[in-house]
Short mmCIF file of C-alpha atoms and ligand atoms in Angstrom, two decimals:
data_model
loop_
_atom_site.label_atom_id
_atom_site.label_comp_id
_atom_site.label_asym_id
_atom_site.label_seq_id
_atom_site.Cartn_x
_atom_site.Cartn_y
_atom_site.Cartn_z
CA MET A 9 -93.81 19.85 108.25
CA SER A 10 -93.15 23.35 110.01
CA LYS A 11 -90.33 25.59 108.63
CA ASP A 12 -90.34 27.88 111.93
CA ASN A 13 -87.26 27.03 114.02
CA SER A 14 -89.19 29.02 117.34
CA LEU A 15 -89.30 27.57 120.53
CA SER A 16 -92.80 28.15 120.69
CA ASP A 17 -93.32 24.66 118.14
CA LEU A 18 -91.77 22.46 120.49
CA LEU A 19 -94.90 22.48 123.68
CA ILE A 20 -96.68 19.13 126.03
CA PRO A 21 -99.96 18.37 124.62
CA GLU A 22 -102.61 19.07 126.41
CA LYS A 23 -104.59 15.59 128.08
CA ASP A 24 -107.20 13.74 126.20
CA LEU A 25 -109.34 12.63 129.46
CA ASN A 26 -111.83 10.61 127.11
CA TYR A 27 -108.68 8.73 126.27
CA PHE A 28 -108.54 5.05 126.42
CA LEU A 29 -105.78 2.76 126.08
CA SER A 30 -105.29 -0.46 127.08
CA LYS A 31 -103.39 -1.54 130.94
CA GLU A 32 -100.65 -3.44 128.50
CA ILE A 33 -99.88 -0.54 127.20
CA ILE A 34 -99.68 1.74 129.37
CA SER A 35 -97.25 -0.20 131.29
CA ASN A 36 -95.40 -1.03 128.29
CA LEU A 37 -95.58 3.02 127.60
CA ASP A 38 -93.95 3.53 131.25
CA ARG A 39 -91.07 1.33 130.52
CA PHE A 40 -89.87 2.89 127.57
CA ASN A 41 -90.56 6.00 128.90
CA ALA A 42 -88.43 5.59 131.60
CA LEU A 43 -86.03 3.33 129.07
CA ALA A 44 -85.59 5.62 127.55
CA ALA A 45 -83.70 8.61 130.20
CA ASN A 46 -80.28 6.10 130.02
CA THR A 47 -81.47 3.96 126.90
CA PRO A 48 -82.10 4.94 123.42
CA VAL A 49 -85.53 3.66 122.78
CA ASN A 50 -87.90 4.26 118.80
CA LEU A 51 -91.03 2.87 118.62
CA LEU A 52 -93.24 2.12 116.02
CA VAL A 53 -97.16 2.21 116.61
CA VAL A 54 -98.78 -0.28 114.08
CA GLY A 55 -102.35 -0.10 113.62
CA LYS A 56 -104.89 0.55 111.04
CA GLN A 57 -105.86 2.95 109.56
CA GLY A 58 -107.71 5.80 112.58
CA CYS A 59 -107.23 2.94 115.74
CA GLY A 60 -105.64 5.83 117.79
CA LYS A 61 -101.88 5.65 116.68
CA SER A 62 -101.16 9.96 116.52
CA SER A 63 -103.42 10.04 119.62
CA MET A 64 -101.10 7.64 121.05
CA VAL A 65 -97.89 9.34 120.77
CA LYS A 66 -99.35 12.90 121.91
CA GLN A 67 -101.20 11.45 124.41
CA PHE A 68 -97.84 9.42 125.90
CA ALA A 69 -96.19 13.40 125.28
CA ALA A 70 -98.42 14.76 127.46
CA ARG A 71 -98.91 12.13 130.95
CA HIS A 72 -94.87 12.73 130.85
CA ASN A 73 -94.56 16.57 130.54
CA ARG A 74 -92.64 16.10 127.36
CA PRO A 75 -93.03 18.77 124.52
CA LEU A 76 -93.96 16.72 121.07
CA ALA A 77 -92.87 17.52 118.20
CA THR A 78 -94.69 15.98 114.85
CA PHE A 79 -92.93 15.18 111.10
CA GLN A 80 -95.01 14.00 107.90
CA VAL A 81 -92.19 11.25 106.62
CA GLY A 82 -94.58 10.90 103.77
CA ILE A 83 -94.04 14.68 102.09
CA LEU A 84 -90.39 14.00 102.51
CA SER A 85 -88.64 13.89 98.71
CA GLU A 86 -84.99 14.17 99.11
CA PRO A 87 -82.01 12.81 102.31
CA GLY A 88 -81.85 15.66 104.51
CA GLN A 89 -84.78 17.50 103.92
CA LEU A 90 -86.03 17.67 107.11
CA PHE A 91 -82.80 19.22 108.51
CA GLY A 92 -82.89 21.64 106.12
CA GLU A 93 -83.63 23.39 102.64
CA LEU A 94 -80.54 25.66 101.03
CA ARG A 95 -82.97 28.76 100.00
CA LEU A 96 -82.87 32.08 97.73
CA LYS A 97 -82.53 35.27 99.03
CA ASP A 98 -81.01 38.27 97.97
CA GLY A 99 -79.07 36.34 95.51
CA GLU A 100 -77.45 34.34 98.26
CA THR A 101 -77.89 31.31 98.71
CA TYR A 102 -78.70 30.57 102.69
CA TYR A 103 -79.37 27.41 104.86
CA GLN A 104 -82.98 27.56 106.31
CA GLN A 105 -82.50 25.29 109.79
CA PHE A 106 -86.24 23.77 110.29
CA LEU A 107 -87.32 22.10 113.13
CA PHE A 108 -86.15 18.55 113.25
CA PRO A 109 -82.90 19.33 114.50
CA GLN A 110 -84.19 21.75 116.76
CA ALA A 111 -87.12 18.80 118.26
CA ILE A 112 -84.27 15.89 118.73
CA THR A 113 -81.74 18.44 120.45
CA THR A 114 -84.38 18.80 122.24
CA PRO A 115 -84.14 17.21 126.76
CA ASN A 116 -87.16 14.30 126.12
CA CYS A 117 -88.58 15.39 123.12
CA VAL A 118 -90.61 13.19 122.05
CA ILE A 119 -90.52 13.17 118.23
CA HIS A 120 -93.47 11.60 116.44
CA LEU A 121 -92.94 10.62 112.27
CA GLU A 122 -96.09 9.99 110.64
CA GLU A 123 -96.33 7.62 108.11
CA ILE A 124 -92.99 6.63 107.41
CA ASN A 125 -93.49 3.87 104.89
CA ARG A 126 -94.59 5.81 102.73
CA PRO A 127 -91.88 8.50 101.99
CA GLU A 128 -91.13 9.57 98.23
CA HIS A 129 -88.31 9.72 98.17
CA PRO A 130 -86.79 6.37 98.53
CA LYS A 131 -83.19 7.64 100.35
CA ALA A 132 -85.45 10.39 102.36
CA LEU A 133 -85.04 8.68 105.49
CA ASN A 134 -81.77 7.85 104.50
CA MET A 135 -80.53 10.50 107.04
CA LEU A 136 -83.15 9.43 109.65
CA PHE A 137 -81.28 5.97 110.19
CA SER A 138 -78.01 7.55 111.63
CA ILE A 139 -79.56 9.60 114.50
CA LEU A 140 -82.48 6.00 114.95
CA SER A 141 -79.65 4.01 115.15
CA ASP A 142 -77.57 3.71 118.76
CA ASP A 143 -74.98 6.44 118.99
CA ARG A 144 -78.02 8.65 118.13
CA GLN A 145 -75.25 10.43 115.85
CA ALA A 146 -75.90 12.52 112.34
CA TRP A 147 -73.15 13.80 110.03
CA LEU A 148 -74.91 17.70 108.44
CA ASP A 149 -71.95 19.14 105.61
CA GLU A 150 -74.31 22.75 106.34
CA LEU A 151 -74.57 21.99 110.76
CA GLY A 152 -71.96 19.48 111.85
CA SER A 153 -72.21 17.33 113.48
CA ILE A 154 -75.35 16.67 115.41
CA SER A 155 -76.34 14.57 118.60
CA VAL A 156 -79.77 14.19 120.14
CA ALA A 157 -79.98 15.28 123.40
CA LYS A 158 -80.59 13.36 126.66
CA GLY A 159 -83.94 11.12 126.62
CA VAL A 160 -85.56 12.41 123.45
CA ILE A 161 -88.15 9.46 122.43
CA PHE A 162 -88.74 8.44 118.54
CA PHE A 163 -91.83 7.47 117.76
CA ALA A 164 -92.88 6.45 113.64
CA THR A 165 -96.36 5.93 112.92
CA LEU A 166 -97.42 3.26 110.28
CA ASN A 167 -100.44 2.07 109.13
CA GLU A 168 -101.93 -1.18 108.25
CA GLY A 169 -104.09 -1.34 105.99
CA GLU A 170 -105.99 -3.87 103.84
CA GLU A 171 -103.14 -3.09 100.86
CA PHE A 172 -100.54 -4.68 103.01
CA THR A 173 -99.55 -5.94 106.19
CA GLY A 174 -97.47 -3.06 108.01
CA THR A 175 -93.50 -3.22 109.06
CA GLU A 176 -93.30 -6.05 105.95
CA LEU A 177 -93.47 -2.26 103.42
CA LEU A 178 -90.71 -0.47 105.66
CA ASP A 179 -87.12 -0.90 104.79
CA ALA A 180 -85.28 -3.79 106.83
CA ALA A 181 -82.59 -2.09 108.30
CA LEU A 182 -85.12 0.87 109.75
CA ARG A 183 -87.50 -1.55 111.05
CA ASP A 184 -83.91 -3.52 113.41
CA ARG A 185 -83.56 -0.09 115.17
CA PHE A 186 -87.49 0.00 116.25
CA TYR A 187 -89.73 -1.35 119.56
CA VAL A 188 -93.33 -2.11 118.23
CA VAL A 189 -96.81 -1.36 119.87
CA SER A 190 -99.72 -3.07 117.90
CA MET A 191 -102.73 -1.24 118.27
CA ASP A 192 -106.74 -1.92 117.75
CA TYR A 193 -109.95 -0.38 117.38
CA LEU A 194 -111.27 -0.89 120.73
CA PRO A 195 -113.81 -2.95 122.55
CA MET A 196 -117.02 -2.97 121.64
CA ASP A 197 -117.68 -1.23 125.77
CA ILE A 198 -114.68 0.65 125.48
CA GLU A 199 -115.98 2.81 122.36
CA LYS A 200 -119.29 2.91 123.65
CA GLU A 201 -118.30 5.01 126.41
CA VAL A 202 -115.58 6.88 123.98
CA LEU A 203 -118.53 7.96 121.82
CA LYS A 204 -120.67 8.85 124.81
CA ARG A 205 -117.63 10.97 125.84
CA LYS A 206 -116.85 12.50 122.88
CA THR A 207 -120.28 13.73 121.41
CA GLY A 208 -122.74 13.37 123.44
CA VAL A 209 -125.03 10.75 121.85
CA GLY A 210 -126.54 8.93 125.02
CA GLU A 211 -126.50 5.55 126.46
CA GLU A 212 -128.66 4.14 124.00
CA GLU A 213 -127.80 5.63 120.62
CA ALA A 214 -124.17 4.61 121.50
CA GLN A 215 -125.06 0.80 122.35
CA ASN A 216 -126.39 1.07 118.73
CA ILE A 217 -124.31 2.59 116.26
CA VAL A 218 -120.74 0.50 118.13
CA SER A 219 -123.00 -2.53 117.69
CA ILE A 220 -123.88 -1.99 113.79
CA LEU A 221 -120.48 -0.75 113.56
CA ASN A 222 -119.89 -4.08 114.87
CA ASN A 223 -122.21 -5.61 112.75
CA LEU A 224 -120.07 -4.19 109.31
CA ARG A 225 -116.57 -4.01 111.05
CA HIS A 226 -117.26 -8.22 111.51
CA ASN A 227 -119.46 -9.11 108.70
CA THR A 228 -117.82 -12.40 106.72
CA LYS A 229 -119.85 -11.32 103.42
CA MET A 230 -118.29 -8.07 102.80
CA PRO A 231 -116.08 -6.48 106.70
CA ILE A 232 -116.04 -2.79 106.44
CA PRO A 233 -113.43 -0.83 108.15
CA VAL A 234 -114.73 1.48 110.92
CA SER A 235 -112.08 3.40 112.46
CA THR A 236 -112.54 5.58 115.62
CA ARG A 237 -112.29 8.00 113.78
CA HIS A 238 -115.08 7.52 111.93
CA SER A 239 -117.21 6.54 114.69
CA LEU A 240 -116.95 9.18 116.01
CA MET A 241 -118.00 11.94 113.05
CA ILE A 242 -121.30 8.87 113.04
CA SER A 243 -122.23 9.88 116.58
CA LYS A 244 -121.29 13.72 115.83
CA LEU A 245 -124.36 13.91 113.52
CA VAL A 246 -126.77 10.96 115.29
CA ASN A 247 -126.25 13.36 118.27
CA ALA A 248 -127.12 17.58 115.52
CA GLY A 249 -129.94 14.80 114.62
CA ALA A 250 -129.36 12.69 112.12
CA THR A 251 -131.40 9.23 112.12
CA ILE A 252 -128.19 6.48 112.21
CA LYS A 253 -129.05 5.09 109.11
CA GLU A 254 -128.22 8.45 107.77
CA ALA A 255 -125.00 9.65 108.78
CA LEU A 256 -123.98 5.72 108.12
CA ILE A 257 -124.25 6.63 104.66
CA PHE A 258 -122.61 10.85 104.58
CA SER A 259 -119.63 8.97 106.40
CA LEU A 260 -118.76 5.86 105.20
CA GLN A 261 -118.34 7.59 101.70
CA MET A 262 -119.93 4.48 99.60
CA SER A 263 -123.98 4.81 98.08
CA ARG A 264 -127.05 3.89 99.87
CA GLU A 265 -127.06 1.74 97.83
CA ALA A 266 -123.92 -0.10 98.27
CA LEU A 267 -125.23 0.27 101.80
CA GLU A 268 -128.02 -0.85 102.51
CA ALA A 269 -127.21 -4.33 99.82
CA ILE A 270 -124.32 -5.08 103.28
CA LEU A 271 -126.90 -4.29 106.19
CA LEU A 272 -129.19 -6.25 104.24
CA THR A 273 -126.96 -9.55 104.26
CA VAL A 274 -125.67 -8.98 107.71
CA GLN A 275 -129.90 -8.88 108.77
CA ILE A 276 -128.42 -5.45 110.57
CA GLU A 277 -132.49 -3.62 111.09
CA ILE A 278 -131.23 0.76 111.09
CA GLY A 279 -135.51 1.26 110.39
CA GLU A 280 -135.32 4.24 107.54
CA SER A 281 -133.76 7.64 106.41
CA GLU A 282 -136.03 10.33 108.07
CA ILE A 283 -136.21 12.41 104.97
CA SER A 284 -136.42 11.03 100.49
CA LYS A 285 -133.41 11.86 99.23
CA ASN A 286 -135.88 11.99 96.09
CA VAL A 287 -137.78 15.47 97.30
CA TYR A 288 -136.30 18.65 96.46
CA GLU A 289 -136.75 22.11 97.77
CA LEU A 290 -134.53 24.75 96.49
CA TYR A 291 -131.81 25.05 100.01
N1 ATP B 20 -108.36 4.73 122.14
C1 ATP B 20 -109.38 5.08 121.91
N2 ATP B 20 -109.77 6.61 122.77
C2 ATP B 20 -110.22 7.63 122.39
N3 ATP B 20 -110.60 8.44 120.98
C3 ATP B 20 -109.99 7.52 120.70
C4 ATP B 20 -108.66 6.78 120.85
N4 ATP B 20 -108.54 6.23 119.63
C5 ATP B 20 -108.16 7.80 118.75
N5 ATP B 20 -109.72 8.50 118.78
C6 ATP B 20 -109.93 9.10 118.37
O1 ATP B 20 -110.21 9.54 117.37
C7 ATP B 20 -109.55 10.24 116.72
C8 ATP B 20 -108.63 9.68 114.81
O2 ATP B 20 -107.87 8.69 115.94
P1 ATP B 20 -105.94 9.72 115.69
O3 ATP B 20 -105.27 10.28 114.93
O4 ATP B 20 -105.47 9.10 116.22
O5 ATP B 20 -105.76 7.78 114.92
P2 ATP B 20 -105.12 7.27 113.47
O6 ATP B 20 -104.36 5.76 114.06
O7 ATP B 20 -103.46 8.83 114.21
O8 ATP B 20 -104.48 7.87 112.36
P3 ATP B 20 -104.45 7.53 110.87
O9 ATP B 20 -104.34 6.34 110.29
O10 ATP B 20 -105.46 8.16 110.17
O11 ATP B 20 -103.31 8.41 111.48
C9 ATP B 20 -109.43 10.39 117.60
O12 ATP B 20 -109.90 12.02 117.39
C10 ATP B 20 -108.87 10.07 118.85
O13 ATP B 20 -109.27 10.90 119.46
MG1 MG B 21 -102.56 9.88 112.12
#
């Protein structure tokens, strides 16, 4: 969370010319964009880790020329902490306002609340309830009444992991205030295109990487979630000269033995890494 209150923090993000999104989500986001001009719109973006949620929020802002302000809800430990805090200077306490009040009073701003299901303190979200409700207002002793500016749109993102199923962990009253946008990992052919465009790997390598990753993801014995973030990391390593096997070992945070066992069970043949791990030399 930025503690700097300067206007320069609220920038329109740059377009990512290699960001792909399903047509269905694109047209619905366009509708939400239009709706937000005269009605409160809160969107909850749900999807697995690294599937492109934060980038989608950023690209929404870029596409619609809206300034973007992002806040980590996961680190909040008390109600009101988004707005500001009491500080001490020369023995006097004063109220330091943060970026959040400025962002929500900036017309057309996109407010991104990250990890909304994981505040450190259960009451940390209390101030958000009234901001996200239809009257879009909050009262703070230090700042008085704050009203959300025209056209502001709220996005909240949360990870849908194996350990929980997304929205269930969110307080029902809070969840009730949102439209839901569900995202998933990209289809194979699109992911291949993203890898080629973003990392420079060639067609054949991209094809290999994507098919191996999909085997890992969808094998019935032990599915391994591999995010788009990780497939990009793997492709970058391959593009820097690593074999796919080396790139997998160094990206997936699993031991060589475990990886080999899984590759065997799903019968993936990806060749040896070129350099033995047991030969040492001075570095
Ligand atoms: N559809 C896509 N097209 C192009 N690049 C993508 C796409 N989805 C994800 N990426 C890339 O993958 C990386 C991870 O994406 P992002 O950070 O948006 O995921 P996330 O879902 O917000 O992750 P987390 O769950 O960790 O918050 C970024 O570098 C992003 O540019
Ligand atoms: Mg994210």
